[in-house]
Structure formats: structure tokens, C-alpha cells
PDB file of C-alpha atoms and ligand atoms in Angstrom:
ATOM      1  CA  MET Y 168      13.106 -12.826  43.753  1.00 80.00           C
ATOM      2  CA  ILE Y 169      15.456 -11.006  46.131  1.00 87.00           C
ATOM      3  CA  GLN Y 170      17.710  -8.171  45.038  1.00 93.00           C
ATOM      4  CA  ASN Y 171      20.227  -6.216  47.094  1.00 94.00           C
ATOM      5  CA  VAL Y 172      21.485  -2.719  46.469  1.00 96.00           C
ATOM      6  CA  THR Y 173      23.733  -0.309  48.366  1.00 97.00           C
ATOM      7  CA  LEU Y 174      22.808   3.346  47.941  1.00 97.00           C
ATOM      8  CA  LYS Y 175      24.935   6.067  49.526  1.00 96.00           C
ATOM      9  CA  GLY Y 176      26.416   3.438  51.854  1.00 96.00           C
ATOM     10  CA  VAL Y 177      23.055   2.053  53.015  1.00 96.00           C
ATOM     11  CA  GLU Y 178      22.042  -1.502  52.105  1.00 97.00           C
ATOM     12  CA  PHE Y 179      18.517  -2.297  50.941  1.00 98.00           C
ATOM     13  CA  GLU Y 180      16.908  -5.606  50.073  1.00 97.00           C
ATOM     14  CA  LEU Y 181      14.086  -5.773  47.557  1.00 97.00           C
ATOM     15  CA  ARG Y 182      11.617  -8.637  47.641  1.00 97.00           C
ATOM     16  CA  GLU Y 183       8.057  -9.473  46.718  1.00 97.00           C
ATOM     17  CA  LEU Y 184       5.135  -8.707  49.053  1.00 97.00           C
ATOM     18  CA  THR Y 185       3.629 -11.801  50.690  1.00 96.00           C
ATOM     19  CA  ALA Y 186       0.605 -12.501  52.881  1.00 94.00           C
ATOM     20  CA  ALA Y 187       2.938 -12.558  55.903  1.00 95.00           C
ATOM     21  CA  ASP Y 188       3.724  -8.848  55.397  1.00 96.00           C
ATOM     22  CA  ARG Y 189       0.435  -7.421  56.654  1.00 96.00           C
ATOM     23  CA  ASN Y 190       1.769  -6.096  59.968  1.00 95.00           C
ATOM     24  CA  THR Y 191       5.123  -4.877  58.653  1.00 94.00           C
ATOM     25  CA  VAL Y 192       3.357  -2.937  55.886  1.00 96.00           C
ATOM     26  CA  LEU Y 193       0.919  -1.464  58.419  1.00 96.00           C
ATOM     27  CA  ALA Y 194       3.854  -0.380  60.622  1.00 96.00           C
ATOM     28  CA  PHE Y 195       5.588   1.188  57.593  1.00 96.00           C
ATOM     29  CA  ALA Y 196       2.399   3.065  56.592  1.00 96.00           C
ATOM     30  CA  ALA Y 197       1.702   4.247  60.150  1.00 95.00           C
ATOM     31  CA  ALA Y 198       5.144   5.885  60.350  1.00 95.00           C
ATOM     32  CA  LEU Y 199       4.705   7.886  57.126  1.00 95.00           C
ATOM     33  CA  PRO Y 200       3.523  11.510  57.159  1.00 91.00           C
ATOM     34  CA  ALA Y 201      -0.278  11.420  56.548  1.00 89.00           C
ATOM     35  CA  HIS Y 202       0.082  13.816  53.621  1.00 89.00           C
ATOM     36  CA  ASP Y 203       2.385  11.357  51.819  1.00 92.00           C
ATOM     37  CA  LEU Y 204      -0.429   8.811  51.588  1.00 92.00           C
ATOM     38  CA  LEU Y 205      -2.928  11.048  49.791  1.00 87.00           C
ATOM     39  CA  PHE Y 206      -1.854  10.016  46.286  1.00 85.00           C
ATOM     40  CA  LEU Y 207      -2.964   6.447  46.968  1.00 89.00           C
ATOM     41  CA  ARG Y 208      -6.544   5.620  46.136  1.00 87.00           C
ATOM     42  CA  ARG Y 209      -7.014   4.011  49.536  1.00 89.00           C
ATOM     43  CA  ASP Y 210      -5.704   4.601  53.070  1.00 91.00           C
ATOM     44  CA  ILE Y 211      -2.988   1.983  53.595  1.00 94.00           C
ATOM     45  CA  THR Y 212      -2.878   2.600  57.344  1.00 95.00           C
ATOM     46  CA  GLN Y 213      -6.095   0.532  57.547  1.00 95.00           C
ATOM     47  CA  THR Y 214      -5.793  -3.226  58.044  1.00 96.00           C
ATOM     48  CA  LYS Y 215      -8.616  -4.060  55.608  1.00 97.00           C
ATOM     49  CA  VAL Y 216      -6.954  -1.935  52.897  1.00 96.00           C
ATOM     50  CA  VAL Y 217      -3.581  -3.684  53.327  1.00 97.00           C
ATOM     51  CA  GLU Y 218      -5.328  -7.076  53.311  1.00 97.00           C
ATOM     52  CA  ALA Y 219      -7.105  -6.142  50.063  1.00 97.00           C
ATOM     53  CA  TRP Y 220      -3.776  -4.948  48.595  1.00 96.00           C
ATOM     54  CA  ILE Y 221      -2.095  -8.266  49.482  1.00 97.00           C
ATOM     55  CA  ALA Y 222      -5.056 -10.194  48.012  1.00 97.00           C
ATOM     56  CA  ALA Y 223      -4.925  -8.090  44.815  1.00 96.00           C
ATOM     57  CA  THR Y 224      -1.166  -8.719  44.595  1.00 96.00           C
ATOM     58  CA  GLU Y 225      -1.705 -12.470  44.989  1.00 96.00           C
ATOM     59  CA  ALA Y 226      -4.412 -12.280  42.291  1.00 95.00           C
ATOM     60  CA  GLY Y 227      -1.964 -10.541  39.932  1.00 95.00           C
ATOM     61  CA  ALA Y 228      -3.597  -7.087  39.722  1.00 96.00           C
ATOM     62  CA  PHE Y 229      -0.582  -5.576  41.504  1.00 96.00           C
ATOM     63  CA  THR Y 230       3.091  -6.404  41.331  1.00 97.00           C
ATOM     64  CA  THR Y 231       4.338  -5.195  44.716  1.00 97.00           C
ATOM     65  CA  LEU Y 232       7.960  -5.084  45.835  1.00 97.00           C
ATOM     66  CA  LEU Y 233       9.092  -4.147  49.332  1.00 98.00           C
ATOM     67  CA  ALA Y 234      12.443  -2.561  50.166  1.00 98.00           C
ATOM     68  CA  GLU Y 235      13.837  -3.520  53.559  1.00 97.00           C
ATOM     69  CA  HIS Y 236      16.672  -2.154  55.660  1.00 96.00           C
ATOM     70  CA  GLU Y 237      17.812  -4.123  58.733  1.00 94.00           C
ATOM     71  CA  GLY Y 238      14.606  -6.185  58.644  1.00 91.00           C
ATOM     72  CA  ALA Y 239      12.194  -3.252  58.495  1.00 94.00           C
ATOM     73  CA  VAL Y 240      10.145  -2.227  55.464  1.00 96.00           C
ATOM     74  CA  VAL Y 241      11.400   1.204  54.369  1.00 97.00           C
ATOM     75  CA  GLY Y 242       9.969   1.469  50.879  1.00 97.00           C
ATOM     76  CA  CYS Y 243       7.692  -0.089  48.327  1.00 97.00           C
ATOM     77  CA  ILE Y 244       6.746   0.035  44.702  1.00 97.00           C
ATOM     78  CA  ALA Y 245       3.476  -1.232  43.301  1.00 97.00           C
ATOM     79  CA  LEU Y 246       2.470  -1.530  39.660  1.00 98.00           C
ATOM     80  CA  TYR Y 247      -1.257  -1.838  38.997  1.00 97.00           C
ATOM     81  CA  THR Y 248      -2.582  -3.273  35.750  1.00 97.00           C
ATOM     82  CA  ASP Y 249      -5.993  -4.402  34.532  1.00 96.00           C
ATOM     83  CA  PRO Y 250      -5.654  -6.736  31.525  1.00 94.00           C
ATOM     84  CA  LEU Y 251      -9.461  -6.939  31.203  1.00 95.00           C
ATOM     85  CA  SER Y 252      -9.895  -3.163  30.824  1.00 96.00           C
ATOM     86  CA  TRP Y 253      -9.564  -0.996  27.675  1.00 97.00           C
ATOM     87  CA  SER Y 254      -6.103  -0.053  28.986  1.00 98.00           C
ATOM     88  CA  PRO Y 255      -4.307  -3.405  29.184  1.00 97.00           C
ATOM     89  CA  HIS Y 256      -1.164  -1.653  27.899  1.00 97.00           C
ATOM     90  CA  VAL Y 257      -1.071   0.843  30.797  1.00 98.00           C
ATOM     91  CA  GLY Y 258       0.380   0.368  34.281  1.00 98.00           C
ATOM     92  CA  GLU Y 259       0.003   2.693  37.257  1.00 97.00           C
ATOM     93  CA  LEU Y 260       3.058   3.053  39.479  1.00 97.00           C
ATOM     94  CA  ARG Y 261       2.939   3.899  43.174  1.00 96.00           C
ATOM     95  CA  VAL Y 262       6.122   4.436  45.159  1.00 97.00           C
ATOM     96  CA  LEU Y 263       6.710   5.233  48.803  1.00 97.00           C
ATOM     97  CA  VAL Y 264       9.909   5.654  50.815  1.00 97.00           C
ATOM     98  CA  ALA Y 265      10.160   6.006  54.616  1.00 97.00           C
ATOM     99  CA  ASP Y 266      11.131   9.469  55.833  1.00 95.00           C
ATOM    100  CA  GLU Y 267      14.349   8.292  57.535  1.00 94.00           C
ATOM    101  CA  VAL Y 268      15.898   6.824  54.357  1.00 96.00           C
ATOM    102  CA  ARG Y 269      14.839   9.485  51.856  1.00 96.00           C
ATOM    103  CA  LYS Y 270      17.425  11.169  49.618  1.00 96.00           C
ATOM    104  CA  HIS Y 271      19.513   8.005  49.355  1.00 96.00           C
ATOM    105  CA  GLY Y 272      18.336   7.297  45.816  1.00 96.00           C
ATOM    106  CA  LEU Y 273      15.910   4.561  46.895  1.00 97.00           C
ATOM    107  CA  GLY Y 274      12.839   6.232  45.333  1.00 97.00           C
ATOM    108  CA  ARG Y 275      14.596   6.587  41.995  1.00 95.00           C
ATOM    109  CA  TRP Y 276      15.901   3.010  42.141  1.00 95.00           C
ATOM    110  CA  LEU Y 277      12.421   1.685  42.951  1.00 96.00           C
ATOM    111  CA  VAL Y 278      10.867   3.519  39.991  1.00 95.00           C
ATOM    112  CA  GLU Y 279      13.626   2.058  37.815  1.00 93.00           C
ATOM    113  CA  GLN Y 280      12.541  -1.411  39.001  1.00 94.00           C
ATOM    114  CA  GLY Y 281       9.001  -0.391  38.040  1.00 94.00           C
ATOM    115  CA  PHE Y 282      10.203   0.142  34.463  1.00 92.00           C
ATOM    116  CA  ARG Y 283      11.718  -3.351  34.436  1.00 92.00           C
ATOM    117  CA  ILE Y 284       8.431  -4.876  35.611  1.00 94.00           C
ATOM    118  CA  ALA Y 285       6.552  -2.852  32.984  1.00 95.00           C
ATOM    119  CA  LEU Y 286       8.878  -4.131  30.237  1.00 93.00           C
ATOM    120  CA  ASP Y 287       8.458  -7.724  31.486  1.00 92.00           C
ATOM    121  CA  LYS Y 288       4.688  -7.305  31.349  1.00 95.00           C
ATOM    122  CA  GLY Y 289       4.821  -5.821  27.841  1.00 95.00           C
ATOM    123  CA  LEU Y 290       3.264  -2.518  28.933  1.00 97.00           C
ATOM    124  CA  SER Y 291       3.734   0.506  26.702  1.00 96.00           C
ATOM    125  CA  LYS Y 292       2.626   3.321  29.018  1.00 98.00           C
ATOM    126  CA  LEU Y 293       3.095   4.090  32.702  1.00 98.00           C
ATOM    127  CA  THR Y 294       1.225   6.621  34.794  1.00 98.00           C
ATOM    128  CA  ALA Y 295       1.743   7.915  38.326  1.00 97.00           C
ATOM    129  CA  GLN Y 296      -0.324  10.368  40.317  1.00 96.00           C
ATOM    130  CA  MET Y 297       0.543  12.567  43.269  1.00 95.00           C
ATOM    131  CA  THR Y 298      -0.605  15.737  45.019  1.00 94.00           C
ATOM    132  CA  ILE Y 299       0.881  18.754  43.275  1.00 94.00           C
ATOM    133  CA  ASP Y 300       3.004  19.761  46.264  1.00 93.00           C
ATOM    134  CA  GLN Y 301       4.997  16.464  46.220  1.00 94.00           C
ATOM    135  CA  LYS Y 302       8.093  18.105  44.736  1.00 94.00           C
ATOM    136  CA  ALA Y 303      10.359  15.122  45.435  1.00 93.00           C
ATOM    137  CA  ALA Y 304       8.009  12.680  43.726  1.00 95.00           C
ATOM    138  CA  ILE Y 305       7.525  14.942  40.700  1.00 96.00           C
ATOM    139  CA  THR Y 306      11.322  15.380  40.385  1.00 95.00           C
ATOM    140  CA  VAL Y 307      11.991  11.626  40.607  1.00 94.00           C
ATOM    141  CA  PHE Y 308       9.378  10.782  37.974  1.00 96.00           C
ATOM    142  CA  GLU Y 309      10.300  13.644  35.621  1.00 95.00           C
ATOM    143  CA  GLU Y 310      13.989  12.672  35.771  1.00 92.00           C
ATOM    144  CA  LEU Y 311      12.974   9.226  34.557  1.00 91.00           C
ATOM    145  CA  GLY Y 312      10.997  10.562  31.596  1.00 93.00           C
ATOM    146  CA  PHE Y 313       7.486  11.119  32.996  1.00 96.00           C
ATOM    147  CA  ARG Y 314       5.619  14.274  31.954  1.00 97.00           C
ATOM    148  CA  GLY Y 315       2.446  15.916  33.273  1.00 97.00           C
ATOM    149  CA  GLU Y 316      -0.687  14.762  31.417  1.00 97.00           C
ATOM    150  CA  ALA Y 317      -3.575  15.868  33.608  1.00 98.00           C
ATOM    151  CA  LEU Y 318      -4.509  17.872  36.648  1.00 97.00           C
ATOM    152  CA  LEU Y 319      -7.455  16.639  38.709  1.00 97.00           C
ATOM    153  CA  LYS Y 320      -8.859  19.469  40.826  1.00 98.00           C
ATOM    154  CA  ASP Y 321     -10.042  18.680  44.375  1.00 97.00           C
ATOM    155  CA  GLN Y 322      -9.573  14.979  43.669  1.00 95.00           C
ATOM    156  CA  VAL Y 323      -8.518  14.039  47.204  1.00 93.00           C
ATOM    157  CA  ARG Y 324     -10.138  14.923  50.531  1.00 93.00           C
ATOM    158  CA  ASP Y 325      -7.831  14.449  53.532  1.00 91.00           C
ATOM    159  CA  ALA Y 326      -8.810  13.389  57.053  1.00 88.00           C
ATOM    160  CA  ASP Y 327      -9.471  17.055  57.998  1.00 92.00           C
ATOM    161  CA  GLY Y 328     -11.788  17.551  55.028  1.00 94.00           C
ATOM    162  CA  LYS Y 329      -9.273  19.647  53.067  1.00 95.00           C
ATOM    163  CA  MET Y 330      -9.264  19.154  49.285  1.00 96.00           C
ATOM    164  CA  HIS Y 331      -6.091  18.580  47.248  1.00 95.00           C
ATOM    165  CA  ASP Y 332      -5.378  18.568  43.510  1.00 96.00           C
ATOM    166  CA  LEU Y 333      -3.705  15.535  41.926  1.00 96.00           C
ATOM    167  CA  VAL Y 334      -1.320  15.644  39.001  1.00 97.00           C
ATOM    168  CA  VAL Y 335      -1.170  12.658  36.647  1.00 98.00           C
ATOM    169  CA  LEU Y 336       2.239  12.046  35.065  1.00 98.00           C
ATOM    170  CA  ALA Y 337       2.780   9.571  32.236  1.00 98.00           C
ATOM    171  CA  CYS Y 338       5.560   8.165  30.092  1.00 96.00           C
ATOM    172  CA  ASP Y 339       6.248   5.877  27.160  1.00 95.00           C
ATOM    173  CA  VAL Y 340       7.893   2.748  28.595  1.00 94.00           C
ATOM    174  CA  ALA Y 341      10.069   1.841  25.618  1.00 89.00           C
ATOM    175  CA  ASN Y 342      11.457   5.381  25.151  1.00 88.00           C
ATOM    176  CA  ALA Y 343      12.159   5.952  28.829  1.00 85.00           C
ATOM    177  CA  SER Y 344      13.727   2.513  29.343  1.00 83.00           C
ATOM    178  CA  ALA Y 345      15.967   2.915  26.307  1.00 84.00           C
ATOM    179  CA  ARG Y 346      17.144   6.280  27.604  1.00 80.00           C
ATOM    180  CA  ILE Y 347      17.805   4.914  31.099  1.00 78.00           C
ATOM    181  CA  GLU Y 348      19.709   1.985  29.576  1.00 78.00           C
ATOM    182  CA  ALA Y 349      21.784   4.242  27.318  1.00 81.00           C
ATOM    183  CA  TYR Y 350      22.514   7.184  29.588  1.00 76.00           C
ATOM    184  CA  GLY Y 351      21.694   6.031  33.103  1.00 71.00           C
ATOM    185  CA  ILE Y 352      19.259   7.806  35.359  1.00 61.00           C
ATOM    186  CA  GLY Y 353      18.764  11.522  35.345  1.00 48.00           C
ATOM    187  CA  GLU Y 354      18.563  12.293  31.640  1.00 44.00           C
ATOM    188  CA  SER Y 355      15.361  14.062  30.731  1.00 42.00           C
ATOM    189  CA  ALA Y 356      13.777  14.386  27.326  1.00 39.00           C
TER     190      ALA Y 356
HETATM  191  C1  COA G 161       8.938  10.484  46.144  1.00 64.58           C
HETATM  192  C2  COA G 161       9.773   9.627  47.060  1.00 64.58           C
HETATM  193  C3  COA G 161       9.428   8.169  46.793  1.00 64.58           C
HETATM  194  C4  COA G 161      11.267   9.890  46.753  1.00 64.58           C
HETATM  195  O1  COA G 161      12.028   9.013  47.546  1.00 64.58           O
HETATM  196  P1  COA G 161      13.603   9.231  47.810  1.00 64.58           P
HETATM  197  O2  COA G 161      14.183   7.891  48.094  1.00 64.58           O
HETATM  198  O3  COA G 161      13.832  10.287  48.806  1.00 64.58           O
HETATM  199  O4  COA G 161      14.098   9.776  46.379  1.00 64.58           O
HETATM  200  P2  COA G 161      15.590   9.759  45.821  1.00 64.58           P
HETATM  201  O5  COA G 161      16.565   9.815  46.946  1.00 64.58           O
HETATM  202  O6  COA G 161      15.696   8.646  44.861  1.00 64.58           O
HETATM  203  O7  COA G 161      15.654  11.152  45.051  1.00 64.58           O
HETATM  204  C5  COA G 161      15.826  11.219  43.666  1.00 64.58           C
HETATM  205  C6  COA G 161      15.886  12.667  43.231  1.00 64.58           C
HETATM  206  O8  COA G 161      14.672  13.337  43.533  1.00 64.58           O
HETATM  207  C7  COA G 161      14.973  14.684  43.930  1.00 64.58           C
HETATM  208  N1  COA G 161      14.511  14.880  45.280  1.00 64.58           N
HETATM  209  C8  COA G 161      14.495  13.979  46.300  1.00 64.58           C
HETATM  210  N2  COA G 161      13.959  14.541  47.396  1.00 64.58           N
HETATM  211  C9  COA G 161      13.644  15.807  47.072  1.00 64.58           C
HETATM  212  C10 COA G 161      13.043  16.881  47.758  1.00 64.58           C
HETATM  213  N3  COA G 161      12.635  16.757  49.033  1.00 64.58           N
HETATM  214  N4  COA G 161      12.821  18.050  47.079  1.00 64.58           N
HETATM  215  C11 COA G 161      13.188  18.179  45.778  1.00 64.58           C
HETATM  216  N5  COA G 161      13.776  17.186  45.066  1.00 64.58           N
HETATM  217  C12 COA G 161      13.984  16.026  45.702  1.00 64.58           C
HETATM  218  C13 COA G 161      16.462  14.870  43.796  1.00 64.58           C
HETATM  219  O9  COA G 161      16.714  15.329  42.475  1.00 64.58           O
HETATM  220  C14 COA G 161      16.971  13.474  43.945  1.00 64.58           C
HETATM  221  O10 COA G 161      18.185  13.271  43.286  1.00 64.58           O
HETATM  222  P3  COA G 161      19.592  13.599  44.004  1.00 64.58           P
HETATM  223  O11 COA G 161      19.515  13.072  45.412  1.00 64.58           O
HETATM  224  O12 COA G 161      20.585  12.863  43.167  1.00 64.58           O
HETATM  225  O13 COA G 161      19.702  15.069  43.955  1.00 64.58           O
HETATM  226  C15 COA G 161       9.513   9.968  48.552  1.00 64.58           C
HETATM  227  O14 COA G 161       9.748  11.345  48.741  1.00 64.58           O
HETATM  228  C16 COA G 161       8.086   9.654  48.993  1.00 64.58           C
HETATM  229  O15 COA G 161       7.811   8.524  49.422  1.00 64.58           O
HETATM  230  N6  COA G 161       7.168  10.642  48.887  1.00 64.58           N
HETATM  231  C17 COA G 161       5.792  10.489  49.314  1.00 64.58           C
HETATM  232  C18 COA G 161       4.992   9.580  48.428  1.00 64.58           C
HETATM  233  C19 COA G 161       4.776  10.082  47.022  1.00 64.58           C
HETATM  234  O16 COA G 161       4.445  11.220  46.766  1.00 64.58           O
HETATM  235  N7  COA G 161       4.950   9.138  46.100  1.00 64.58           N
HETATM  236  C20 COA G 161       4.790   9.398  44.687  1.00 64.58           C
HETATM  237  C21 COA G 161       3.473   9.028  44.174  1.00 64.58           C
HETATM  238  S1  COA G 161       3.517   7.678  43.039  1.00 64.58           S
END
């Protein structure tokens, strides 16, 4: 599956993550501000973490799509599900966009693709978590119908030992998708 989109005059290509992407994903992660990686459960600047992510994607636990611009990875969206858990109806979304292409609408477009994957998988609820100071992320998700459901105090410890709170946002897939379909992006409940 390959999909192209032009956002604010910049062309992006969306495609599935493959085993051959290890080094490009590592290069993408290494260029991101360290603070932007704290919402992820693992440190994706580490080779073994990226290898495990690729393996989990190949095993079906993640659906991972990469956004490329001029051959370089500049964004990604991953949807995690666990059909064997008590939450087979829930997916967790993770989205990341490279600093140099932010504010082009790529983050919003990627989350929209996340909704499509969730609908395809028959999920009814999506969650996303981020540190509470990630204003851009919170805005993108809230615009698409996510609302705060939980605050986890001191959930993340960064490389300097500093603690950060995480906010968990959630949304009903059918409601949010219907609203996006009917009104386009940017309508909030
Ligand atoms: C969150 C993130 C993916 C957004 O990517 P992006 O491509 O810049 O987002 P978009 O251009 O689609 O922005 C969509 C809307 O979010 C809001 N927004 C974007 N950047 C913002 C900022 N720095 N401050 C406040 N609002 C912001 C705007 O309302 C924007 O709409 P507009 O441009 O029409 O005004 C990106 O900032 C990122 O990778 N952050 C770090 C990782 C993270 O926290 N991920 C979320 C955890 S799942």
C-alpha cells in the first residue's frame, strides 16, 4: 500500500514499515528532539528497540506506516492492538513528525489514517498518550475527537532522571470517524 498526499505544497508518500527500514527509522528517531520521544513506551533511538518494533509489526501487533519526503522518513504512525487481551476492541495510536516538516498538516493527516486502520480492524476505541506539555499533539488529537481520560503522574523518567506526567486521551472510533467524514477535520465535539 502506497499513498501520496500534498500538504501545503509539500509531497509526502505513505507506506508500510518493512524489515529494510531499520536504519532509516533509526536516523529519523535520532534527529527528533529527545523530549518528543518520551510518550513512547520504549526508546526508539536504540537499534534493539527498532528491531523489536519491526518484528512486532511483522507479527501483526502493530500496524506501522511511514511518511517519506524525498526518500527520507519524516513521520510515522503506529497502531498497537492486542487481540488476546481483555481490550481487543482498543487500539493505541502513536504519531511522530520530524521537526522540519511540522505544521504542514502531516500529523493530523497521519492520525486520520490511524482512524481508517482502526475502522478496518473493527476497533471501537482509540487511545493516545503524551507528556502534558505536548501542546501540538494534544491539539491534533482533540481536534479529531479525542478527550482526556487519565493523568499518570511521574509516569516517565527521562535520560536526566527527571519525571514527567503523561496524559491519556481516548475517543470513540465510530463517532469520530463519522464526524470527520461528514465535516472534515477540525470539528470538535
Ligand atoms: C504532534 C505532532 C505529530 C504534530 O505534527 P504536525 O505535522 O506538526 O501537526 P499538524 O501540522 O497536522 O498540526 C495540526 C494542528 O495542530 C495544531 N498545532 C500544530 N503544531 C502546534 C504547536 N506547536 N502548538 C500548538 N498547536 C499546534 C494546530 O492547530 C494545527 O492546525 P493548523 O496548522 O491548521 O493550525 C508533532 O508535533 C510531533 O511529532 N510531536 C512529538 C511527538 C508527540 O507528542 N506525539 C504524540 C503522541 S501519540
